[in-house]
Structure formats: C-alpha cells, structure tokens
Amino acid sequence: MGTHSQRLPGWIRWALTPLALFVLALLVRALPRRFVLVGANVFPFGNDAWYHLRRIAYSVVHFPEVLRFDPYMNHPAGAMPIWSPLFDWLAAAVALPFYRVGDPTSVEGVVVWLPPVIGAITVVMLYALALRHLDASIAALSAATLALLSGHFWYSQIGFVDHHAAVAMASTGLLWASMSWLAAEERSGPWLGPVVATGFWMVTALLIWPGSLLFVGLVEAAWIVFALTRSEASRARRFAGRFAMIHGLAAVVMAIFAESWTQWSAYSPVVLSRFQPCFLGLTSLGATLCWAAWHFEPLGATRGRRSWVAAGTALALLGAIGLLIPDLLDGVLEAWQWLAKQDAFQASVGESQPLLLVAGQLDASIAMKRLSGFVLLFPFAWWAAWHWARRRPRPAPLLLWLAWSLGLLAVMLLQRRFFNSFSVCIALLMGWSMVTAWRWLPERWRQSGARGALAASAFSLLFLLFLWPMRGSYLHHLRYELGQDAADRVRPWRVAEQAKLEMARWLQRKTPATSGWLDSKARPEYAVLAPWDLGHVIEYLGRRPTVVNNFGDDIGAENFELARRYWELGEAAGSLLLEKVGARYVVARWRDVVVLDPLPGSLLYALVLRDGSEDPVAPGTYPALSRHRLVFESRRWQGADVDAPAFYKVFEHVRGARVQGRAAAGARVVATLKLQTNHGRKFQYRTRTTADASGHYELRLPYSNFGEPAAVRTDENYTIYCRFDIASLVVDEDAVRSGRRLDGPTVCLTPDS
C-alpha cells in the first residue's frame, strides 16, 4: 500500500527536503525580527548595516548607478567606500520594485530580509553539495546543522544587512562547483558546466568581497595539486588548459571592475584594484605555459617532470613580477598586514580578533558558542574523514572539501569573521561524522525495536549536546516570542543601542541639513566628529557627514589620527582641528571615558564629565570650554536617575560671544548660566577670567539666552560675579555663532565692591 508521499509527483518529493530546510533556516534567522521591525520603523543589526543601507538607498534612487565616491565620509575630502559594490547593487535591484519615489528609506523593510533569504539559500546549497558528493542522509543532517549553527545565523539573521551572508553563499558555491569540476575530471565526464560554474562563483566571490581571494587561493592550491598528481600526461594537459581558460576569462571580467585608489596601492588585494585581474591573468599565463610545455615529451612525460616545469614556471613569473611590477608584491604585503592585523585599526576591530583569544586569554567559549561543541572534536573528525576520503575510488572532490576546511580553520583562528564560511565546513563534517558513526553500529542496533530506539535516542541526545553551547543565541528570542522576556528590551546593550539611534535621529531632525546625502557630486557644508564606530549610523540615519567612520584609517589615515588626537587635546588646539576638517558638531560618549581614562584637562574629560564647564571641585584649575556648547544628550545609563550619565552628548562648535567689560585690575570675574537638557537634567555652566592691569576683562561665552537650540534650555540671562558685585548679561544667538563682541557689565570698580 503506497504512502501519501509516494502518491506525490516525483519533482515534489524531490523538492520537499530542500524546501523544509529552507523554511527551517529562514525561521531561525527570522527570530530577532521583533527587534528589527518595530512598528513602522526598521532597525538593522550591526554598525556596518547602516552604510550598506546608505549605498542601497543611493542605488535605488539613481539606479543602476552605485555610490563610488562618498562626500559624506572623511570630510572634507570625501573618499571611496572600500567595500565592493556588487552586494549593495544587487540588494538595490531586488528592492527597486518596492521603492516609493522620494522616500529611499521605503525599501528598508525589504532589504532587512535579504540576509535570512541568502542564509537559507546557502543551507540548501550545502544540501545539494552533500547530496551530490556524499549521500542523502549526510546531506540532510549537514544542512539542518548549518540551519542551526550560531556562526552562520549570526551573519545571516534578519537585519544584518551586510555582505557577510553573501560571502558565505559565494564561498559555498565556489566549493561546490570546484568539487563538481574535480569529480568530472576524475570520471572523464562533461566538464564545461562545472568549469563555467567555478569561474562564475570565483568572480562573484571576489566582486562581493575582495577578501574572497583567500577562498580562491585555497581552491587554486587544490587544483594545482590535482593537476600535478595525474598519472596520464593528457589528463594533466587538459586540466591545465581548462585552468588557464577560467582564469583568463575571470581576469577579463575583474579588469572591468578594477578601481584606482588614493589611499591604497594600485595593486592592493584588500580592495578591488589592478591586483585581482593581474593575479588571475598571471595565473592563467602560468597554466598556459605549463600546458604548452607538457606537450613536449621530455617535459611532460612524468609527474615529476611536470612538477619541475610548474615550479620553474612559477619562479620565472615571480621573478618577472618583481622586476616589471614590483607594486604587485607590495600588494601581497598589504594583504598579509590585514590578515595578521599588523594594521593598528584592524587590530581594534572585533571580528578581526583571533577566535580563541578573549581579553588576551586563551578561551574556546566563542568558538563553542558560534560553532557548537563539535568544534572541540573537529581535529579528530577531520583526521578520520581524511583517511576515509583517501580510500574512496574517486577521492579528489572529498579531499578538496577537507583541505578547504583546514585552510578556513587556519584563517579563522586568526580572524573570527571567517567562522561564517567555516560554518559550512563544520556542518558538513558534523553531518558526515554523525551518519558515519551511526553506520558503524552493529546492524541489530540500527534496526527498529527497543535497541534501535535507544541508539537513536542516544545519537539525538549527542546531537543536542553538540548544539547546547549555542543556546544563548536563540533562547532570549524564543522567550520573547513566548512573552516571557519582555525585559530584554531594557538590557544595557539594547538601551545603549537605542540611545545611539536617538542621537542620530536628533542630528537629522534638529541640525541644519547638509548637501550631498544622495548626491555624490555635491559638497556638504559641515561635518560631525564622533567616535569612528558611530560614523555609519550618523551618515545614514543622521544624514550628516562625518570626519571618521567605521572604515577607520582605511579611507583616510590623516583624519583618523586627527580625530584620535582631538579627544586628548585642550580646547584651543582641538578647535583648530575642528576648523581644519569643517566639523560643526561633536558627539562625545561616556563609555570612552571609562575605557580611555582621559586626563582632566582633555576635551573628552571636559565634554563628558563637566559639560564644558570649569572644574567644580577645583575652580580655575581646568577652565571652562568657551567654544563648545551642549545641544543634546541621549537617554541615560540608569533611566530613572536624571543625574545619571548620558550615553551620548552632542556639542556644537561655535565662535563664542566675546564679552568685554571693565573691572578692578586683577579682579576675578565669574559668569554662570543655568541650563536644562532635553532629558530634564539641570546643570550650571560656569567660567571665569581675570581683569588685566588696565582694568579690562574678556569672557568668551558659548551659550545664548534666546534663539538657542531647543534641546537645551538656558536661563534668561547670565549672572556675572566679581567679589561682591552681581550683574546680569543677555547674550544673543548671533553673537555666539559669529563671535561678535558684546559689552559686558562694569563690576568691582566701586569702593564697596
């Protein structure tokens, strides 16, 4: 008697498993949706997502153009984004039908779903890869594992609008196509389809992220070993010819997208440059020379001779490169500095940190949290799989997978970002290990009945134990779905994130609009100086240019160093730097005070801890700021305490009203002003000066008594003190902005003063 599934058409039965895997992966990656889609608002996940949204918005408005030069970063010079444009352009193409003219943010609700969809597609791709080269059981378990792996979920969750999810998909496609190509070569089957697919994924991976050169290098190393280990010269020649062909075509395509950079060398592999087409072209040339040489009997007769020819060709090409294109070798050095984090900025980026180092200590917790407990067994499972693969009739595709996994493990230990693509490798190895271990059991233990149920339960428990270290990635989302963790919204890191968005929205709504947000030819009137990791959100959500952003010194080393120094300086030197880069607003952050422990006389200390006023503990020791005024502060660390420190404070850099008056020679003149912030916190601005020998004093005041920014309210007048004299002074907004001179009250000149 047939089952319901047997009555279904064949194509439906074939599609059921991959469809179920796709839905599972999509549902898992949609778990954080309540924190991303809040009412009519969209809150992407991660700092880099904001800049991807900016480039997507630009392409949607100007389709099919891409944002190649951005005047909103590295102000006033502007800069080219270092990310390749393909991901953002494709995202814009997908979102274009949903664009409402005049509202580039209208596509956000569509764009935030792209990472989960890409992640789910990658899960299905792994299923197809394993089904093609292993079997259905391993394919299903491996893909289900990838659907649940936190490392892959992290980069493909809803709202994580970044190229990382696409990188994992492209690298999986490259591995799949390369394995299929080697399988076709081993059985002398049709080769054109796998070769074309390999070339497609190689180019796609490089266009999505230049760092994919690592993936290309891994498969190239495997291809070279494959070619040199063929016993028949004719097979080696054919493979070398096809190797040369796909590299030549890839070089032509990459040459179309090569860019010229001011902050990178002409042959830098870190960005799309001349390096990629040159590297691919030279590789094609080397393979072509080997193919030609191996046609001659003395040179191509044996594997040993072919290997010597290949080694000689490689050395000759390297020598020629050193003489003719020395910059190409400099580019290789840049790539190593990036990978090894010898660049100071990269060394500070979280995803660039070593996988097994936490706070400078050896720690496997992140590895287990992202890659499951099975990561501890990876070396043993890999060794078993390697010996198993070598005994297979056609081992090349399987050995490629294992060599690829080992290579990704090595680079992942250097930089955590690679656990995204490595997730595919460990999921496949875990699936193979579990199924192989099951098949090693005596048959009586695998049959139905009590023993079979016990064995199946034990294996299921083992699988769950492997996944247990990753539970933290999902449990709070599940509890929130069930209404059991509503307090999650007020966790400190979420409150800090909300404060950041509050600050960026205020900049957009309350500061003067700047030109060029979606016009790369316009030049903005001013910029915002903020900690570099706030740059992307200010540029997109705040719609204001920045001096530095999340690209760090990769787009402007001078600005990056200038911004770092600003916080350490006093006001006079800091103001000169702000004027140099055209910064009108400064965003100061409480966390930086805790981390950097600034000196009391520094701008960071004065802005965050003193609100620009003089030191209340030791008046006169550290003077008040006269050209920085507080215009906004975000929500606080402890919401109920009005005096708790705010996460962020925004200051406007002004000329300051120059108040000049008369007082007794040598007398101390003090000016105070009461203020109230947008969150109701009250404080007093206090500054002082000393009258000169001729009986004149001058104060520079950054606040006005009327016409000031609405977020911070000031008292109706300043109070001027000198000994026992008290006077009042009203300062207008124009005087503060222009630095105009105002007449101050005469104090301390009467005998009773």
Coordinates of N, CA and C in Angstrom, one line a residue, residues 458-558:
A458 N 20.1 8.0 21.8 CA 21.5 8.4 22.2 C 22.1 9.3 21.2
F459 N 21.9 9.0 19.9 CA 22.5 9.9 18.9 C 21.8 11.3 18.9
S460 N 20.5 11.3 19.1 CA 19.8 12.5 19.1 C 20.3 13.4 20.3
L461 N 20.5 12.7 21.5 CA 21.0 13.4 22.6 C 22.4 14.0 22.4
L462 N 23.2 13.2 21.7 CA 24.6 13.7 21.4 C 24.5 14.9 20.5
F463 N 23.6 14.8 19.5 CA 23.5 16.0 18.6 C 23.1 17.2 19.4
L464 N 22.1 17.1 20.3 CA 21.6 18.2 21.1 C 22.8 18.7 22.0
L465 N 23.6 17.8 22.5 CA 24.7 18.2 23.4 C 25.7 19.1 22.6
F466 N 25.9 18.7 21.3 CA 26.8 19.5 20.5 C 26.2 20.9 20.3
L467 N 24.9 21.0 20.1 CA 24.3 22.3 19.9 C 24.1 23.1 21.2
W468 N 24.2 22.5 22.3 CA 23.9 23.1 23.6 C 24.6 24.4 23.8
P469 N 25.9 24.5 23.6 CA 26.7 25.8 23.8 C 26.2 27.0 23.0
M470 N 25.4 26.7 22.0 CA 24.9 27.8 21.2 C 23.5 28.3 21.6
R471 N 23.0 27.8 22.7 CA 21.6 28.1 23.1 C 21.4 29.6 23.3
G472 N 22.4 30.2 23.8 CA 22.3 31.7 24.1 C 22.0 32.5 23.0
S473 N 22.3 32.1 21.7 CA 22.0 32.8 20.5 C 20.5 32.9 20.2
Y474 N 19.7 31.9 20.8 CA 18.3 31.8 20.4 C 17.3 31.9 21.6
L475 N 17.8 31.5 22.8 CA 16.8 31.4 23.9 C 16.1 32.7 24.2
H476 N 16.8 33.8 24.2 CA 16.1 35.1 24.6 C 15.2 35.5 23.5
H477 N 15.4 35.1 22.3 CA 14.5 35.4 21.2 C 13.2 34.6 21.4
L478 N 13.4 33.3 21.7 CA 12.3 32.4 21.9 C 11.5 32.8 23.1
R479 N 12.1 33.2 24.2 CA 11.4 33.6 25.3 C 10.6 34.9 25.0
Y480 N 11.2 35.7 24.3 CA 10.5 37.0 23.9 C 9.2 36.6 23.1
E481 N 9.4 35.7 22.1 CA 8.3 35.3 21.3 C 7.1 34.7 22.2
L482 N 7.5 34.1 23.3 CA 6.5 33.5 24.1 C 6.0 34.5 25.2
G483 N 6.5 35.7 25.1 CA 6.1 36.7 26.1 C 6.7 36.6 27.5
Q484 N 7.9 35.8 27.6 CA 8.5 35.6 28.8 C 9.7 36.4 29.1
D485 N 10.1 37.3 28.2 CA 11.3 38.0 28.3 C 11.2 39.4 27.8
A486 N 10.1 40.1 28.2 CA 9.9 41.4 27.7 C 10.9 42.4 28.3
A487 N 11.6 42.0 29.4 CA 12.6 42.8 30.0 C 13.8 42.9 29.1
D488 N 13.9 42.0 28.0 CA 15.1 42.0 27.1 C 15.2 43.4 26.5
R489 N 14.2 44.1 26.3 CA 14.3 45.4 25.6 C 15.0 46.5 26.5
V490 N 15.2 46.2 27.8 CA 15.9 47.2 28.6 C 17.2 46.7 29.1
R491 N 17.7 45.6 28.4 CA 19.1 45.2 28.7 C 20.0 46.3 28.4
P492 N 21.1 46.4 29.1 CA 22.0 47.6 28.9 C 22.5 47.8 27.5
W493 N 22.8 46.7 26.8 CA 23.3 46.9 25.4 C 22.2 47.4 24.5
R494 N 20.9 47.0 24.8 CA 19.8 47.4 23.9 C 19.5 48.9 24.2
V495 N 19.6 49.3 25.5 CA 19.4 50.7 25.9 C 20.5 51.6 25.2
A496 N 21.7 51.1 25.2 CA 22.8 51.8 24.6 C 22.5 51.9 23.1
E497 N 22.0 50.9 22.5 CA 21.7 51.0 21.0 C 20.6 52.0 20.8
Q498 N 19.6 52.0 21.6 CA 18.5 52.9 21.4 C 19.0 54.3 21.6
A499 N 19.9 54.5 22.5 CA 20.5 55.9 22.8 C 21.3 56.3 21.5
K500 N 22.0 55.4 20.9 CA 22.7 55.8 19.7 C 21.7 56.2 18.6
L501 N 20.7 55.5 18.4 CA 19.7 55.8 17.4 C 19.0 57.1 17.7
E502 N 18.7 57.4 19.0 CA 18.1 58.6 19.4 C 19.0 59.8 19.0
M503 N 20.3 59.6 19.3 CA 21.3 60.7 18.9 C 21.3 60.9 17.4
A504 N 21.4 59.9 16.6 CA 21.4 60.0 15.2 C 20.2 60.7 14.6
R505 N 19.0 60.3 15.2 CA 17.8 60.9 14.7 C 17.7 62.4 15.1
W506 N 18.2 62.7 16.2 CA 18.2 64.2 16.6 C 19.1 65.0 15.7
L507 N 20.2 64.4 15.3 CA 21.1 65.1 14.3 C 20.4 65.4 13.0
Q508 N 19.6 64.4 12.6 CA 18.9 64.6 11.3 C 17.8 65.6 11.4
R509 N 17.1 65.6 12.6 CA 15.9 66.5 12.7 C 16.2 67.9 13.2
K510 N 17.3 68.1 14.0 CA 17.5 69.3 14.7 C 18.7 70.1 14.2
T511 N 19.5 69.5 13.4 CA 20.7 70.3 12.9 C 20.5 70.7 11.5
P512 N 21.1 71.7 11.0 CA 20.9 72.2 9.6 C 21.2 71.1 8.6
A513 N 20.3 71.0 7.6 CA 20.5 70.0 6.6 C 21.8 70.3 5.8
T514 N 22.5 69.2 5.3 CA 23.7 69.3 4.5 C 23.4 68.8 3.2
S515 N 24.2 69.3 2.2 CA 24.0 68.9 0.8 C 24.7 67.5 0.6
G516 N 24.3 66.8 -0.4 CA 25.1 65.6 -0.9 C 24.7 64.3 -0.2
W517 N 23.6 64.2 0.5 CA 23.3 62.9 1.1 C 23.1 61.8 0.0
L518 N 22.4 62.1 -1.0 CA 22.3 61.2 -2.1 C 22.7 61.8 -3.4
D519 N 23.7 62.7 -3.3 CA 24.3 63.4 -4.5 C 25.8 63.4 -4.3
S520 N 26.5 62.5 -4.9 CA 27.9 62.3 -4.7 C 28.7 63.5 -5.3
K521 N 28.1 64.3 -6.1 CA 28.8 65.5 -6.7 C 28.7 66.7 -5.8
A522 N 27.8 66.8 -4.9 CA 27.6 67.9 -4.0 C 28.6 67.8 -2.9
R523 N 28.9 69.0 -2.3 CA 29.8 69.0 -1.2 C 29.1 69.5 0.1
P524 N 29.0 68.7 1.1 CA 28.3 69.1 2.4 C 29.0 70.3 3.0
E525 N 28.1 71.1 3.8 CA 28.6 72.3 4.4 C 29.4 72.2 5.6
Y526 N 29.2 71.1 6.4 CA 29.9 70.8 7.6 C 29.9 69.3 7.9
A527 N 30.6 68.9 9.0 CA 30.6 67.5 9.3 C 30.4 67.4 10.8
V528 N 30.3 66.1 11.2 CA 30.2 65.7 12.7 C 31.4 64.9 13.0
L529 N 32.1 65.3 14.1 CA 33.2 64.5 14.6 C 32.7 63.6 15.7
A530 N 32.8 62.3 15.6 CA 32.3 61.4 16.6 C 33.3 60.2 16.6
P531 N 33.2 59.4 17.7 CA 34.0 58.1 17.7 C 33.7 57.4 16.4
W532 N 34.8 56.8 15.8 CA 34.7 56.2 14.5 C 33.6 55.2 14.3
D533 N 33.3 54.4 15.3 CA 32.3 53.4 15.2 C 30.9 53.9 15.1
L534 N 30.7 55.2 15.3 CA 29.4 55.8 15.1 C 29.2 56.4 13.7
G535 N 30.2 56.4 12.9 CA 30.2 57.1 11.6 C 29.1 56.6 10.7
H536 N 28.9 55.3 10.5 CA 27.9 54.8 9.6 C 26.5 55.2 10.0
V537 N 26.2 55.1 11.2 CA 24.8 55.4 11.7 C 24.5 56.9 11.5
I538 N 25.5 57.7 11.8 CA 25.4 59.2 11.6 C 25.2 59.5 10.1
E539 N 25.9 58.9 9.2 CA 25.8 59.1 7.8 C 24.5 58.7 7.2
Y540 N 23.9 57.6 7.7 CA 22.7 57.2 7.1 C 21.5 57.7 7.9
L541 N 21.4 57.3 9.2 CA 20.2 57.7 10.0 C 20.3 59.2 10.3
G542 N 21.4 59.7 10.6 CA 21.6 61.1 11.0 C 21.7 62.0 9.7
R543 N 22.0 61.4 8.6 CA 22.1 62.1 7.3 C 23.1 63.3 7.4
R544 N 24.2 63.1 8.1 CA 25.2 64.1 8.2 C 26.5 63.5 7.9
P545 N 27.4 64.4 7.3 CA 28.8 63.9 7.0 C 29.6 63.7 8.3
T546 N 30.6 62.8 8.2 CA 31.5 62.6 9.4 C 32.9 62.8 9.0
V547 N 33.7 63.0 10.0 CA 35.2 63.2 9.9 C 35.8 61.8 9.8
V548 N 35.3 60.9 10.6 CA 35.8 59.5 10.6 C 34.6 58.6 10.7
N549 N 34.7 57.4 10.2 CA 33.6 56.4 10.3 C 34.2 55.0 10.5
N550 N 33.3 54.0 10.3 CA 33.7 52.6 10.6 C 34.7 52.1 9.7
F551 N 35.0 52.7 8.6 CA 36.1 52.3 7.8 C 37.5 52.6 8.4
G552 N 37.5 53.4 9.5 CA 38.7 53.7 10.2 C 39.7 54.4 9.3
D553 N 41.0 54.1 9.4 CA 42.0 54.7 8.6 C 42.2 54.1 7.2
D554 N 41.3 53.2 6.9 CA 41.3 52.6 5.5 C 40.9 53.7 4.5
I555 N 40.2 54.7 4.9 CA 39.8 55.7 3.9 C 40.4 57.0 4.1
G556 N 41.1 57.2 5.2 CA 41.7 58.5 5.5 C 42.5 58.4 6.8
A557 N 43.8 58.1 6.6 CA 44.7 58.0 7.8 C 44.8 59.3 8.5
E558 N 44.9 60.4 7.8 CA 45.1 61.7 8.4 C 43.9 62.1 9.3

